[in-house]
């Protein structure tokens, strides 16, 4: 991510150190993850020490410090999805993509995460890709869904 | 500043508003053990070793003396049975993290804490925050900070800052009750800027 892009976001928040989390989130929305350079730039511009930013970005799970793929797969492992077969779904998605939860594949195509409940237990097991919900997923159905992403 | 009268261990103690129980006790010559307290730093209340019993309206509760502000007519006990038991368990828990810390072992002997009570989980750091606060408040270098949260929380030296700021300082090593600050620094140095050490080592 370019420095002037980051500067633009910082200026939108009047270079206010109390908007630190908002600024970081906004950078992440554009870039999908927070590169070290971006964190250093933000610290420099807002005059917030790196150790403080480090504390914040590692505290909140919303921040990604590792590169994310073009598509984010979230597999619900909440209670309802679990009993409806989320573990089997997770296994098959892991096999198909070759990555474990928290990882990103070499082609930067997919990132995989497990999540708690996504609030539509009747559709379980649920897989969310880039915010789109895919319900009643099974191993073979997930293969068809994943094929549609490039 | 208005004066506040309170009772600590049965002794009438005069304190001024805004003081903590720890400070009031200290001014009256009553010793309260601490691990994470440093008079030049903002109180943090991390180690809980300074736990005292506070009586209000006939009920007692446990508070951390280093952060609890004094109030009028409060009754504080620093040496009660309950306080002793509580400190003992706190020390036992801290010892599971840093079994060989001299400061901890000394307190453990005093309170009869059993170092082997809990399964060892040596992180060697008790997260007292002395190094983090000292670096930020006194030195204003921010070379060391906390990272992550919950059971994974730890102190880390920021390599970019530490490679410049720590070399001539290293003052946090002395403060650390477990020597982990030094270990964390040496590890950071070895991983991130090993040349720094060899470059300034005396010629043999």
GROMACS .gro file of C-alpha atoms in nm:
model
  354
    1UNK     CA    1   0.000   0.000   0.000
    2UNK     CA    2   0.135   0.341  -0.099
    3UNK     CA    3   0.221   0.602   0.156
    4UNK     CA    4   0.001   0.870  -0.003
    5UNK     CA    5  -0.297   0.637   0.020
    6UNK     CA    6  -0.228   0.595   0.389
    7UNK     CA    7  -0.174   0.968   0.431
    8UNK     CA    8  -0.510   1.035   0.270
    9UNK     CA    9  -0.685   0.813   0.525
   10UNK     CA   10  -0.493   0.976   0.809
   11UNK     CA   11  -0.588   1.324   0.687
   12UNK     CA   12  -0.951   1.221   0.668
   13UNK     CA   13  -0.928   1.173   1.043
   14UNK     CA   14  -0.745   1.504   1.094
   15UNK     CA   15  -0.427   1.316   1.197
   16UNK     CA   16  -0.597   1.260   1.531
   17UNK     CA   17  -0.426   0.999   1.746
   18UNK     CA   18  -0.757   0.910   1.912
   19UNK     CA   19  -0.883   0.784   1.574
   20UNK     CA   20  -0.599   0.533   1.559
   21UNK     CA   21  -0.819   0.224   1.549
   22UNK     CA   22  -1.050   0.377   1.286
   23UNK     CA   23  -0.752   0.465   1.069
   24UNK     CA   24  -0.602   0.119   1.099
   25UNK     CA   25  -0.936  -0.043   1.017
   26UNK     CA   26  -0.977   0.178   0.714
   27UNK     CA   27  -0.630   0.091   0.587
   28UNK     CA   28  -0.715  -0.272   0.637
   29UNK     CA   29  -1.042  -0.236   0.446
   30UNK     CA   30  -0.848  -0.118   0.142
   31UNK     CA   31  -0.552  -0.347   0.175
   32UNK     CA   32  -0.710  -0.655   0.343
   33UNK     CA   33  -0.424  -0.666   0.595
   34UNK     CA   34  -0.186  -0.435   0.781
   35UNK     CA   35   0.167  -0.437   0.645
   36UNK     CA   36   0.444  -0.328   0.878
   37UNK     CA   37   0.525  -0.026   0.662
   38UNK     CA   38   0.168   0.097   0.699
   39UNK     CA   39   0.181   0.061   1.076
   40UNK     CA   40   0.509   0.249   1.090
   41UNK     CA   41   0.371   0.524   0.869
   42UNK     CA   42   0.063   0.564   1.089
   43UNK     CA   43   0.277   0.574   1.402
   44UNK     CA   44   0.500   0.838   1.250
   45UNK     CA   45   0.217   1.060   1.133
   46UNK     CA   46   0.005   1.033   1.448
   47UNK     CA   47   0.304   1.042   1.681
   48UNK     CA   48   0.195   0.721   1.847
   49UNK     CA   49   0.480   0.491   1.956
   50UNK     CA   50   0.512   0.164   1.767
   51UNK     CA   51   0.489  -0.039   2.086
   52UNK     CA   52   0.144   0.106   2.149
   53UNK     CA   53   0.019   0.030   1.800
   54UNK     CA   54   0.166  -0.318   1.829
   55UNK     CA   55  -0.030  -0.368   2.152
   56UNK     CA   56  -0.353  -0.257   1.987
   57UNK     CA   57  -0.324  -0.451   1.661
   58UNK     CA   58  -0.236  -0.770   1.843
   59UNK     CA   59  -0.511  -0.720   2.100
   60UNK     CA   60  -0.803  -0.698   1.858
   61UNK     CA   61  -0.868  -0.999   1.644
   62UNK     CA   62  -1.012  -0.773   1.374
   63UNK     CA   63  -0.662  -0.675   1.264
   64UNK     CA   64  -0.469  -0.898   1.025
   65UNK     CA   65  -0.093  -0.873   1.046
   66UNK     CA   66  -0.044  -1.142   0.783
   67UNK     CA   67  -0.134  -1.108   0.415
   68UNK     CA   68  -0.487  -1.211   0.324
   69UNK     CA   69  -0.599  -1.381   0.004
   70UNK     CA   70  -0.836  -1.234  -0.252
   71UNK     CA   71  -1.125  -1.429  -0.103
   72UNK     CA   72  -1.191  -1.480   0.264
   73UNK     CA   73  -1.359  -1.803   0.362
   74UNK     CA   74  -1.527  -1.813   0.701
   75UNK     CA   75  -1.653  -2.146   0.822
   76UNK     CA   76  -1.895  -2.141   1.110
   77UNK     CA   77  -1.802  -2.381   1.385
   78UNK     CA   78  -2.075  -2.267   1.622
   79UNK     CA   79  -2.278  -2.527   1.809
   80UNK     CA   80  -2.557  -2.564   1.552
   81UNK     CA   81  -2.320  -2.584   1.256
   82UNK     CA   82  -2.095  -2.817   1.449
   83UNK     CA   83  -2.370  -3.074   1.505
   84UNK     CA   84  -2.484  -3.034   1.145
   85UNK     CA   85  -2.141  -3.132   1.019
   86UNK     CA   86  -1.913  -2.826   1.021
   87UNK     CA   87  -1.606  -3.038   1.107
   88UNK     CA   88  -1.654  -3.243   0.788
   89UNK     CA   89  -1.706  -2.925   0.586
   90UNK     CA   90  -1.393  -2.773   0.737
   91UNK     CA   91  -1.191  -3.085   0.656
   92UNK     CA   92  -1.300  -3.082   0.293
   93UNK     CA   93  -1.235  -2.709   0.251
   94UNK     CA   94  -0.892  -2.757   0.404
   95UNK     CA   95  -0.822  -3.034   0.155
   96UNK     CA   96  -0.953  -2.831  -0.139
   97UNK     CA   97  -0.761  -2.516  -0.057
   98UNK     CA   98  -0.460  -2.676   0.108
   99UNK     CA   99  -0.468  -2.432   0.399
  100UNK     CA  100  -0.562  -2.448   0.764
  101UNK     CA  101  -0.765  -2.188   0.956
  102UNK     CA  102  -0.566  -1.866   0.989
  103UNK     CA  103  -0.363  -1.933   0.677
  104UNK     CA  104  -0.352  -1.801   0.320
  105UNK     CA  105  -0.253  -2.008   0.019
  106UNK     CA  106   0.054  -1.943  -0.194
  107UNK     CA  107  -0.146  -1.792  -0.483
  108UNK     CA  108  -0.311  -1.547  -0.241
  109UNK     CA  109  -0.645  -1.683  -0.362
  110UNK     CA  110  -0.808  -1.793  -0.037
  111UNK     CA  111  -0.773  -1.719   0.332
  112UNK     CA  112  -0.946  -1.951   0.574
  113UNK     CA  113  -1.089  -1.869   0.916
  114UNK     CA  114  -1.323  -2.042   1.154
  115UNK     CA  115  -1.582  -1.826   1.325
  116UNK     CA  116  -1.828  -1.865   1.608
  117UNK     CA  117  -2.193  -1.826   1.519
  118UNK     CA  118  -2.294  -1.623   1.214
  119UNK     CA  119  -2.658  -1.606   1.320
  120UNK     CA  120  -2.832  -1.828   1.067
  121UNK     CA  121  -2.820  -2.163   1.242
  122UNK     CA  122  -3.111  -2.300   1.035
  123UNK     CA  123  -2.884  -2.287   0.730
  124UNK     CA  124  -2.603  -2.478   0.898
  125UNK     CA  125  -2.337  -2.575   0.824
  126UNK     CA  126  -2.264  -2.227   0.697
  127UNK     CA  127  -1.969  -2.109   0.492
  128UNK     CA  128  -1.929  -1.735   0.430
  129UNK     CA  129  -1.711  -1.625   0.139
  130UNK     CA  130  -1.641  -1.254   0.103
  131UNK     CA  131  -1.958  -1.180   0.299
  132UNK     CA  132  -2.180  -1.408   0.088
  133UNK     CA  133  -2.353  -1.679   0.287
  134UNK     CA  134  -2.358  -2.036   0.158
  135UNK     CA  135  -2.593  -2.251   0.364
  136UNK     CA  136  -2.647  -2.625   0.404
  137UNK     CA  137  -2.289  -2.691   0.299
  138UNK     CA  138  -2.144  -3.035   0.266
  139UNK     CA  139  -1.808  -3.157   0.137
  140UNK     CA  140  -1.923  -3.194  -0.226
  141UNK     CA  141  -2.131  -2.878  -0.230
  142UNK     CA  142  -1.842  -2.674  -0.098
  143UNK     CA  143  -1.631  -2.790  -0.390
  144UNK     CA  144  -1.888  -2.653  -0.635
  145UNK     CA  145  -1.897  -2.322  -0.450
  146UNK     CA  146  -1.521  -2.281  -0.430
  147UNK     CA  147  -1.488  -2.345  -0.805
  148UNK     CA  148  -1.665  -2.016  -0.873
  149UNK     CA  149  -1.389  -1.807  -0.718
  150UNK     CA  150  -1.082  -1.697  -0.900
  151UNK     CA  151  -0.559   1.944   4.965
  152UNK     CA  152  -0.794   1.825   5.231
  153UNK     CA  153  -0.680   1.587   5.493
  154UNK     CA  154  -0.833   1.243   5.526
  155UNK     CA  155  -0.830   1.033   5.841
  156UNK     CA  156  -0.833   0.660   5.803
  157UNK     CA  157  -0.740   0.355   5.999
  158UNK     CA  158  -0.474   0.111   5.884
  159UNK     CA  159  -0.405  -0.194   6.098
  160UNK     CA  160  -0.574  -0.021   6.392
  161UNK     CA  161  -0.355   0.286   6.359
  162UNK     CA  162  -0.498   0.630   6.284
  163UNK     CA  163  -0.336   0.754   5.967
  164UNK     CA  164  -0.355   1.100   5.814
  165UNK     CA  165  -0.349   1.117   5.438
  166UNK     CA  166  -0.429   1.374   5.177
  167UNK     CA  167  -0.687   1.339   4.904
  168UNK     CA  168  -0.576   1.150   4.598
  169UNK     CA  169  -0.329   0.932   4.783
  170UNK     CA  170  -0.351   0.558   4.748
  171UNK     CA  171  -0.378   0.319   5.040
  172UNK     CA  172  -0.024   0.208   4.969
  173UNK     CA  173   0.110   0.563   4.993
  174UNK     CA  174  -0.085   0.633   5.310
  175UNK     CA  175   0.042   0.314   5.470
  176UNK     CA  176   0.396   0.393   5.369
  177UNK     CA  177   0.381   0.739   5.520
  178UNK     CA  178   0.264   0.580   5.846
  179UNK     CA  179   0.548   0.330   5.838
  180UNK     CA  180   0.328   0.032   5.750
  181UNK     CA  181   0.487  -0.196   5.495
  182UNK     CA  182   0.282  -0.347   5.215
  183UNK     CA  183   0.464  -0.585   4.979
  184UNK     CA  184   0.456  -0.502   4.608
  185UNK     CA  185   0.602  -0.632   4.286
  186UNK     CA  186   0.466  -0.405   4.016
  187UNK     CA  187   0.487  -0.079   4.210
  188UNK     CA  188   0.746   0.189   4.148
  189UNK     CA  189   0.720   0.528   4.312
  190UNK     CA  190   0.807   0.718   3.995
  191UNK     CA  191   0.553   0.537   3.778
  192UNK     CA  192   0.178   0.546   3.754
  193UNK     CA  193   0.031   0.267   3.965
  194UNK     CA  194  -0.075  -0.027   3.754
  195UNK     CA  195  -0.229  -0.284   3.990
  196UNK     CA  196  -0.097  -0.580   3.794
  197UNK     CA  197   0.059  -0.814   4.048
  198UNK     CA  198  -0.207  -0.788   4.322
  199UNK     CA  199   0.053  -0.872   4.586
  200UNK     CA  200  -0.038  -0.546   4.762
  201UNK     CA  201  -0.390  -0.677   4.821
  202UNK     CA  202  -0.538  -0.550   5.149
  203UNK     CA  203  -0.868  -0.596   5.326
  204UNK     CA  204  -1.094  -0.295   5.323
  205UNK     CA  205  -1.388  -0.262   5.560
  206UNK     CA  206  -1.680  -0.045   5.464
  207UNK     CA  207  -2.022  -0.054   5.632
  208UNK     CA  208  -1.940  -0.377   5.812
  209UNK     CA  209  -1.841  -0.566   5.500
  210UNK     CA  210  -1.490  -0.644   5.395
  211UNK     CA  211  -1.350  -0.676   5.050
  212UNK     CA  212  -1.009  -0.712   4.894
  213UNK     CA  213  -0.857  -0.424   4.700
  214UNK     CA  214  -0.517  -0.352   4.551
  215UNK     CA  215  -0.354  -0.098   4.782
  216UNK     CA  216  -0.134   0.050   4.511
  217UNK     CA  217  -0.428   0.177   4.305
  218UNK     CA  218  -0.710   0.224   4.558
  219UNK     CA  219  -0.751   0.588   4.665
  220UNK     CA  220  -0.796   0.669   5.032
  221UNK     CA  221  -1.138   0.763   5.158
  222UNK     CA  222  -1.258   0.920   5.481
  223UNK     CA  223  -1.294   0.680   5.775
  224UNK     CA  224  -1.194   0.375   5.580
  225UNK     CA  225  -1.069   0.077   5.780
  226UNK     CA  226  -0.784  -0.111   5.618
  227UNK     CA  227  -0.617  -0.431   5.733
  228UNK     CA  228  -0.288  -0.525   5.571
  229UNK     CA  229  -0.203  -0.825   5.786
  230UNK     CA  230  -0.528  -1.014   5.839
  231UNK     CA  231  -0.568  -1.388   5.790
  232UNK     CA  232  -0.769  -1.331   5.474
  233UNK     CA  233  -0.503  -1.103   5.329
  234UNK     CA  234  -0.232  -1.356   5.412
  235UNK     CA  235  -0.421  -1.639   5.243
  236UNK     CA  236  -0.499  -1.431   4.937
  237UNK     CA  237  -0.140  -1.316   4.893
  238UNK     CA  238  -0.025  -1.675   4.932
  239UNK     CA  239  -0.244  -1.794   4.645
  240UNK     CA  240  -0.145  -1.497   4.429
  241UNK     CA  241   0.220  -1.578   4.487
  242UNK     CA  242   0.163  -1.943   4.408
  243UNK     CA  243   0.003  -1.843   4.079
  244UNK     CA  244   0.285  -1.603   3.996
  245UNK     CA  245   0.539  -1.872   4.081
  246UNK     CA  246   0.384  -2.101   3.821
  247UNK     CA  247   0.493  -1.842   3.565
  248UNK     CA  248   0.831  -1.745   3.707
  249UNK     CA  249   0.946  -2.027   3.935
  250UNK     CA  250   1.299  -1.898   3.991
  251UNK     CA  251   1.238  -1.531   4.053
  252UNK     CA  252   1.427  -1.427   4.366
  253UNK     CA  253   1.174  -1.156   4.457
  254UNK     CA  254   0.889  -1.404   4.430
  255UNK     CA  255   1.066  -1.675   4.626
  256UNK     CA  256   1.145  -1.435   4.906
  257UNK     CA  257   0.779  -1.332   4.933
  258UNK     CA  258   0.674  -1.695   4.899
  259UNK     CA  259   0.882  -1.790   5.204
  260UNK     CA  260   0.723  -1.508   5.400
  261UNK     CA  261   0.368  -1.611   5.313
  262UNK     CA  262   0.427  -1.986   5.310
  263UNK     CA  263   0.341  -2.014   4.944
  264UNK     CA  264   0.403  -2.350   4.782
  265UNK     CA  265   0.586  -2.295   4.454
  266UNK     CA  266   0.472  -2.632   4.322
  267UNK     CA  267   0.105  -2.592   4.392
  268UNK     CA  268   0.011  -2.509   4.035
  269UNK     CA  269   0.144  -2.674   3.724
  270UNK     CA  270   0.442  -2.481   3.593
  271UNK     CA  271   0.383  -2.271   3.288
  272UNK     CA  272   0.707  -2.080   3.275
  273UNK     CA  273   0.661  -1.767   3.072
  274UNK     CA  274   0.920  -1.614   3.307
  275UNK     CA  275   0.726  -1.289   3.287
  276UNK     CA  276   0.459  -1.195   3.539
  277UNK     CA  277   0.337  -0.905   3.323
  278UNK     CA  278   0.398  -0.650   3.599
  279UNK     CA  279   0.451  -0.387   3.331
  280UNK     CA  280   0.744  -0.222   3.509
  281UNK     CA  281   0.966  -0.229   3.200
  282UNK     CA  282   0.685  -0.111   2.974
  283UNK     CA  283   0.586   0.176   3.203
  284UNK     CA  284   0.943   0.274   3.282
  285UNK     CA  285   1.036   0.287   2.915
  286UNK     CA  286   0.728   0.491   2.829
  287UNK     CA  287   0.702   0.723   3.127
  288UNK     CA  288   1.057   0.788   3.240
  289UNK     CA  289   1.265   0.725   2.929
  290UNK     CA  290   0.989   0.803   2.677
  291UNK     CA  291   1.145   0.562   2.432
  292UNK     CA  292   0.859   0.312   2.401
  293UNK     CA  293   1.106   0.039   2.311
  294UNK     CA  294   0.915  -0.231   2.494
  295UNK     CA  295   0.543  -0.295   2.497
  296UNK     CA  296   0.275  -0.552   2.551
  297UNK     CA  297   0.158  -0.773   2.271
  298UNK     CA  298  -0.143  -1.000   2.227
  299UNK     CA  299  -0.390  -1.066   2.507
  300UNK     CA  300  -0.516  -1.315   2.762
  301UNK     CA  301  -0.293  -1.618   2.813
  302UNK     CA  302  -0.079  -1.520   2.513
  303UNK     CA  303   0.002  -1.173   2.642
  304UNK     CA  304   0.374  -1.099   2.657
  305UNK     CA  305   0.624  -0.817   2.651
  306UNK     CA  306   0.810  -0.754   2.329
  307UNK     CA  307   1.090  -0.518   2.238
  308UNK     CA  308   1.024  -0.335   1.914
  309UNK     CA  309   1.342  -0.413   1.717
  310UNK     CA  310   1.351  -0.081   1.528
  311UNK     CA  311   1.331   0.118   1.849
  312UNK     CA  312   1.528  -0.118   2.070
  313UNK     CA  313   1.828  -0.128   1.836
  314UNK     CA  314   1.871   0.245   1.889
  315UNK     CA  315   1.731   0.320   2.232
  316UNK     CA  316   1.824   0.022   2.449
  317UNK     CA  317   2.196   0.002   2.400
  318UNK     CA  318   2.287   0.278   2.642
  319UNK     CA  319   1.991   0.234   2.874
  320UNK     CA  320   1.900  -0.118   2.980
  321UNK     CA  321   1.760   0.035   3.298
  322UNK     CA  322   1.451  -0.182   3.289
  323UNK     CA  323   1.663  -0.494   3.350
  324UNK     CA  324   1.718  -0.382   3.709
  325UNK     CA  325   1.349  -0.324   3.768
  326UNK     CA  326   1.231  -0.658   3.641
  327UNK     CA  327   1.132  -0.893   3.924
  328UNK     CA  328   1.201  -1.201   3.711
  329UNK     CA  329   1.490  -1.095   3.480
  330UNK     CA  330   1.264  -1.167   3.185
  331UNK     CA  331   1.301  -0.814   3.045
  332UNK     CA  332   1.670  -0.881   2.993
  333UNK     CA  333   1.601  -1.220   2.835
  334UNK     CA  334   1.343  -1.069   2.600
  335UNK     CA  335   1.586  -0.796   2.501
  336UNK     CA  336   1.873  -1.036   2.435
  337UNK     CA  337   1.644  -1.253   2.225
  338UNK     CA  338   1.529  -0.953   2.023
  339UNK     CA  339   1.887  -0.845   1.978
  340UNK     CA  340   1.996  -1.190   1.862
  341UNK     CA  341   1.709  -1.214   1.616
  342UNK     CA  342   1.684  -0.862   1.483
  343UNK     CA  343   2.014  -0.680   1.521
  344UNK     CA  344   2.292  -0.927   1.612
  345UNK     CA  345   2.554  -0.709   1.441
  346UNK     CA  346   2.504  -0.439   1.700
  347UNK     CA  347   2.656  -0.658   1.972
  348UNK     CA  348   2.957  -0.777   1.774
  349UNK     CA  349   3.023  -0.431   1.631
  350UNK     CA  350   3.071  -0.270   1.971
  351UNK     CA  351   3.226  -0.565   2.154
  352UNK     CA  352   3.574  -0.487   2.281
  353UNK     CA  353   3.856  -0.611   2.060
  354UNK     CA  354   4.022  -0.920   2.196
   0.00000   0.00000   0.00000
